Amino acid sequence: MTDKATADETGAGPPATAAATTPVPYDPYDAVVLAGGAARRLGGADKPGVRVGGRALLDRVLAACAGARTTVVVAAPRPTVRPVRWAREEPPGAGPVAALAAGLRHTTAEHAVVLSADLPFLRPATLRRLLAALHGTGADGALLTDADGRDQPLVAAYRTAALRRELAALAAAHDGLTGLPLRRLTGALRLTRVPDPHASFDCDTWDDIVNARARIREHGHVLDEWISAVKDELGIDLDVDMNVLLDLARDAAHGVARPAAPLTTFLVGYAAARGEGGPEAVAEAARKAAALALRWEEEARETGGAGEGNGGPSAPDAG
């Protein structure tokens, strides 16, 4: 992420920390993703295209802000996981403030999330927290702070009117925005802060990339990461109870045979899709298949007992 500012460098008004985490209703928002940096600490590599968990970093960020009314990516166009609007600062490479201004020109919502393209652990829930924090205060913006308490102005939600006001003032004072650091913009804004060391983790170096790839394979995260990656790859926007499907797979494996687990979950998904159903249809199909698997398991126990001559219900009369 470009231009990490310390907490005491940003925010003209008294700093406020957002303690509430419960989302509140909010108006539609736009998203501006800055993806055109030089990535010097990565040796000039195409950072937005670097893969973590099988997905490009940019695509991971775009998945997190899929709820935006308009998403603007400030960079040269490239294939992405979903349609976006492209913008470019003039001249290219003019810095994050110029890039933000270029993206903001394509937004119309009262609020906008501003994001860098190197956030492997960003989630929709993170953006909801930021927007809720912004709505709950009179601040101009709400941003994440990292594990060291540093402000992360490129993981933030802002009032677009405040951004436009300060961008215009900076452009007038400096005869343009080229080369200005982000702290020159955020220093004029009243900001509220949301601590989140996980979602604020960004990939500036190859060590960061290696760390991110290792973290998503940790036992507590790997299934969520894998399901999210598969849904993005297949273009599926559906939230289902993963535990229901895992229980079904277990019942099919124990009650029928191990290969029945993946086959059964596939058939459940197919049945729900054929009926054009949502999560409820998946849950109902899983319930029926699980009940069938349990009936098979019960019959297998009864048959096994009879075969051993233990007087099961189908055992022949020994007389």
GROMACS .gro file of N, CA and C in nm, residues 104-178:
model
  225
  104LEU      N    1  -1.234   0.924  -0.845
  104LEU     CA    2  -1.349   0.988  -0.783
  104LEU      C    3  -1.437   1.059  -0.887
  105ARG      N    4  -1.379   1.099  -0.999
  105ARG     CA    5  -1.458   1.166  -1.103
  105ARG      C    6  -1.568   1.076  -1.159
  106HIS      N    7  -1.554   0.947  -1.144
  106HIS     CA    8  -1.652   0.853  -1.199
  106HIS      C    9  -1.753   0.806  -1.095
  107THR      N   10  -1.751   0.863  -0.977
  107THR     CA   11  -1.842   0.820  -0.871
  107THR      C   12  -1.953   0.923  -0.853
  108THR      N   13  -2.067   0.874  -0.804
  108THR     CA   14  -2.183   0.962  -0.780
  108THR      C   15  -2.243   0.943  -0.642
  109ALA      N   16  -2.204   0.837  -0.571
  109ALA     CA   17  -2.263   0.809  -0.440
  109ALA      C   18  -2.212   0.908  -0.336
  110GLU      N   19  -2.286   0.921  -0.228
  110GLU     CA   20  -2.247   1.011  -0.119
  110GLU      C   21  -2.125   0.960  -0.045
  111HIS      N   22  -2.107   0.827  -0.046
  111HIS     CA   23  -1.994   0.766   0.023
  111HIS      C   24  -1.917   0.679  -0.075
  112ALA      N   25  -1.787   0.669  -0.052
  112ALA     CA   26  -1.704   0.583  -0.135
  112ALA      C   27  -1.602   0.513  -0.048
  113VAL      N   28  -1.579   0.384  -0.075
  113VAL     CA   29  -1.467   0.316  -0.013
  113VAL      C   30  -1.347   0.332  -0.105
  114VAL      N   31  -1.233   0.361  -0.047
  114VAL     CA   32  -1.110   0.380  -0.121
  114VAL      C   33  -1.013   0.271  -0.077
  115LEU      N   34  -0.967   0.193  -0.174
  115LEU     CA   35  -0.892   0.071  -0.142
  115LEU      C   36  -0.768   0.060  -0.228
  116SER      N   37  -0.663   0.004  -0.171
  116SER     CA   38  -0.549  -0.038  -0.253
  116SER      C   39  -0.579  -0.177  -0.308
  117ALA      N   40  -0.498  -0.219  -0.403
  117ALA     CA   41  -0.525  -0.347  -0.470
  117ALA      C   42  -0.442  -0.460  -0.414
  118ASP      N   43  -0.390  -0.444  -0.292
  118ASP     CA   44  -0.298  -0.545  -0.237
  118ASP      C   45  -0.343  -0.593  -0.100
  119LEU      N   46  -0.474  -0.611  -0.083
  119LEU     CA   47  -0.532  -0.646   0.047
  119LEU      C   48  -0.588  -0.788   0.041
  120PRO      N   49  -0.509  -0.890   0.072
  120PRO     CA   50  -0.555  -1.027   0.053
  120PRO      C   51  -0.665  -1.071   0.148
  121PHE      N   52  -0.680  -1.004   0.263
  121PHE     CA   53  -0.777  -1.049   0.362
  121PHE      C   54  -0.896  -0.955   0.377
  122LEU      N   55  -0.915  -0.867   0.281
  122LEU     CA   56  -1.031  -0.778   0.284
  122LEU      C   57  -1.158  -0.857   0.259
  123ARG      N   58  -1.264  -0.824   0.333
  123ARG     CA   59  -1.392  -0.894   0.321
  123ARG      C   60  -1.504  -0.791   0.312
  124PRO      N   61  -1.618  -0.830   0.256
  124PRO     CA   62  -1.734  -0.739   0.255
  124PRO      C   63  -1.770  -0.689   0.394
  125ALA      N   64  -1.756  -0.775   0.495
  125ALA     CA   65  -1.790  -0.734   0.631
  125ALA      C   66  -1.702  -0.619   0.679
  126THR      N   67  -1.576  -0.616   0.632
  126THR     CA   68  -1.487  -0.506   0.669
  126THR      C   69  -1.541  -0.373   0.618
  127LEU      N   70  -1.587  -0.373   0.494
  127LEU     CA   71  -1.641  -0.250   0.436
  127LEU      C   72  -1.769  -0.208   0.505
  128ARG      N   73  -1.849  -0.306   0.544
  128ARG     CA   74  -1.971  -0.272   0.619
  128ARG      C   75  -1.937  -0.205   0.752
  129ARG      N   76  -1.833  -0.255   0.817
  129ARG     CA   77  -1.790  -0.193   0.943
  129ARG      C   78  -1.744  -0.050   0.921
  130LEU      N   79  -1.668  -0.027   0.815
  130LEU     CA   80  -1.620   0.108   0.787
  130LEU      C   81  -1.736   0.202   0.757
  131LEU      N   82  -1.830   0.157   0.676
  131LEU     CA   83  -1.944   0.242   0.642
  131LEU      C   84  -2.031   0.268   0.765
  132ALA      N   85  -2.045   0.166   0.850
  132ALA     CA   86  -2.122   0.185   0.973
  132ALA      C   87  -2.053   0.286   1.064
  133ALA      N   88  -1.921   0.278   1.073
  133ALA     CA   89  -1.846   0.373   1.156
  133ALA      C   90  -1.860   0.515   1.102
  134LEU      N   91  -1.859   0.527   0.969
  134LEU     CA   92  -1.874   0.659   0.908
  134LEU      C   93  -2.012   0.717   0.936
  135HIS      N   94  -2.115   0.634   0.926
  135HIS     CA   95  -2.251   0.679   0.952
  135HIS      C   96  -2.272   0.714   1.099
  136GLY      N   97  -2.199   0.647   1.185
  136GLY     CA   98  -2.221   0.667   1.327
  136GLY      C   99  -2.152   0.790   1.385
  137THR      N  100  -2.080   0.864   1.302
  137THR     CA  101  -2.008   0.983   1.350
  137THR      C  102  -2.030   1.097   1.251
  138GLY      N  103  -1.981   1.212   1.287
  138GLY     CA  104  -1.982   1.325   1.194
  138GLY      C  105  -1.852   1.337   1.118
  139ALA      N  106  -1.773   1.230   1.115
  139ALA     CA  107  -1.641   1.234   1.053
  139ALA      C  108  -1.652   1.241   0.901
  140ASP      N  109  -1.540   1.283   0.839
  140ASP     CA  110  -1.530   1.284   0.693
  140ASP      C  111  -1.493   1.147   0.639
  141GLY      N  112  -1.435   1.063   0.723
  141GLY     CA  113  -1.393   0.932   0.678
  141GLY      C  114  -1.373   0.837   0.794
  142ALA      N  115  -1.374   0.707   0.763
  142ALA     CA  116  -1.344   0.602   0.861
  142ALA      C  117  -1.241   0.511   0.798
  143LEU      N  118  -1.130   0.491   0.865
  143LEU     CA  119  -1.023   0.409   0.808
  143LEU      C  120  -0.978   0.302   0.906
  144LEU      N  121  -0.917   0.198   0.851
  144LEU     CA  122  -0.861   0.093   0.935
  144LEU      C  123  -0.725   0.136   0.990
  145THR      N  124  -0.692   0.081   1.105
  145THR     CA  125  -0.556   0.091   1.155
  145THR      C  126  -0.498  -0.050   1.163
  146ASP      N  127  -0.367  -0.061   1.141
  146ASP     CA  128  -0.304  -0.192   1.135
  146ASP      C  129  -0.259  -0.239   1.272
  147ALA      N  130  -0.182  -0.347   1.274
  147ALA     CA  131  -0.141  -0.409   1.400
  147ALA      C  132  -0.054  -0.315   1.484
  148ASP      N  133   0.013  -0.220   1.420
  148ASP     CA  134   0.098  -0.124   1.491
  148ASP      C  135   0.026   0.007   1.520
  149GLY      N  136  -0.104   0.012   1.493
  149GLY     CA  137  -0.181   0.133   1.518
  149GLY      C  138  -0.168   0.239   1.411
  150ARG      N  139  -0.106   0.206   1.298
  150ARG     CA  140  -0.088   0.304   1.191
  150ARG      C  141  -0.215   0.316   1.106
  151ASP      N  142  -0.244   0.439   1.066
  151ASP     CA  143  -0.358   0.463   0.978
  151ASP      C  144  -0.334   0.400   0.841
  152GLN      N  145  -0.440   0.345   0.785
  152GLN     CA  146  -0.436   0.288   0.651
  152GLN      C  147  -0.540   0.362   0.565
  153PRO      N  148  -0.503   0.475   0.506
  153PRO     CA  149  -0.600   0.557   0.433
  153PRO      C  150  -0.650   0.494   0.305
  154LEU      N  151  -0.588   0.383   0.263
  154LEU     CA  152  -0.637   0.312   0.145
  154LEU      C  153  -0.712   0.185   0.183
  155VAL      N  154  -0.763   0.182   0.303
  155VAL     CA  155  -0.866   0.085   0.343
  155VAL      C  156  -0.965   0.166   0.425
  156ALA      N  157  -1.048   0.241   0.355
  156ALA     CA  158  -1.126   0.344   0.423
  156ALA      C  159  -1.256   0.373   0.349
  157ALA      N  160  -1.349   0.433   0.422
  157ALA     CA  161  -1.473   0.485   0.364
  157ALA      C  162  -1.476   0.635   0.389
  158TYR      N  163  -1.510   0.710   0.286
  158TYR     CA  164  -1.509   0.856   0.296
  158TYR      C  165  -1.640   0.915   0.246
  159ARG      N  166  -1.669   1.035   0.293
  159ARG     CA  167  -1.775   1.115   0.233
  159ARG      C  168  -1.715   1.179   0.108
  160THR      N  169  -1.777   1.154  -0.006
  160THR     CA  170  -1.718   1.200  -0.132
  160THR      C  171  -1.713   1.353  -0.139
  161ALA      N  172  -1.809   1.419  -0.078
  161ALA     CA  173  -1.807   1.566  -0.080
  161ALA      C  174  -1.683   1.619  -0.009
  162ALA      N  175  -1.645   1.556   0.102
  162ALA     CA  176  -1.525   1.599   0.175
  162ALA      C  177  -1.399   1.574   0.093
  163LEU      N  178  -1.393   1.460   0.025
  163LEU     CA  179  -1.277   1.432  -0.060
  163LEU      C  180  -1.266   1.534  -0.173
  164ARG      N  181  -1.377   1.561  -0.239
  164ARG     CA  182  -1.373   1.656  -0.350
  164ARG      C  183  -1.333   1.797  -0.302
  165ARG      N  184  -1.382   1.834  -0.188
  165ARG     CA  185  -1.348   1.965  -0.133
  165ARG      C  186  -1.198   1.978  -0.109
  166GLU      N  187  -1.140   1.878  -0.044
  166GLU     CA  188  -0.998   1.886  -0.010
  166GLU      C  189  -0.909   1.864  -0.131
  167LEU      N  190  -0.953   1.781  -0.226
  167LEU     CA  191  -0.875   1.763  -0.348
  167LEU      C  192  -0.869   1.892  -0.428
  168ALA      N  193  -0.981   1.963  -0.434
  168ALA     CA  194  -0.982   2.091  -0.505
  168ALA      C  195  -0.890   2.192  -0.437
  169ALA      N  196  -0.891   2.193  -0.304
  169ALA     CA  197  -0.805   2.286  -0.230
  169ALA      C  198  -0.657   2.253  -0.253
  170LEU      N  199  -0.623   2.125  -0.253
  170LEU     CA  200  -0.484   2.085  -0.277
  170LEU      C  201  -0.440   2.121  -0.418
  171ALA      N  202  -0.527   2.095  -0.516
  171ALA     CA  203  -0.492   2.125  -0.654
  171ALA      C  204  -0.467   2.274  -0.673
  172ALA      N  205  -0.550   2.356  -0.607
  172ALA     CA  206  -0.532   2.501  -0.619
  172ALA      C  207  -0.404   2.547  -0.550
  173ALA      N  208  -0.372   2.486  -0.437
  173ALA     CA  209  -0.255   2.529  -0.360
  173ALA      C  210  -0.123   2.482  -0.421
  174HIS      N  211  -0.126   2.370  -0.494
  174HIS     CA  212  -0.002   2.311  -0.545
  174HIS      C  213   0.002   2.306  -0.698
  175ASP      N  214  -0.091   2.375  -0.761
  175ASP     CA  215  -0.096   2.377  -0.907
  175ASP      C  216  -0.104   2.235  -0.963
  176GLY      N  217  -0.187   2.153  -0.900
  176GLY     CA  218  -0.204   2.015  -0.943
  176GLY      C  219  -0.185   1.920  -0.826
  177LEU      N  220  -0.199   1.791  -0.855
  177LEU     CA  221  -0.193   1.690  -0.750
  177LEU      C  222  -0.075   1.595  -0.765
  178THR      N  223   0.003   1.613  -0.870
  178THR     CA  224   0.112   1.521  -0.898
  178THR      C  225   0.213   1.516  -0.784
   0.00000   0.00000   0.00000
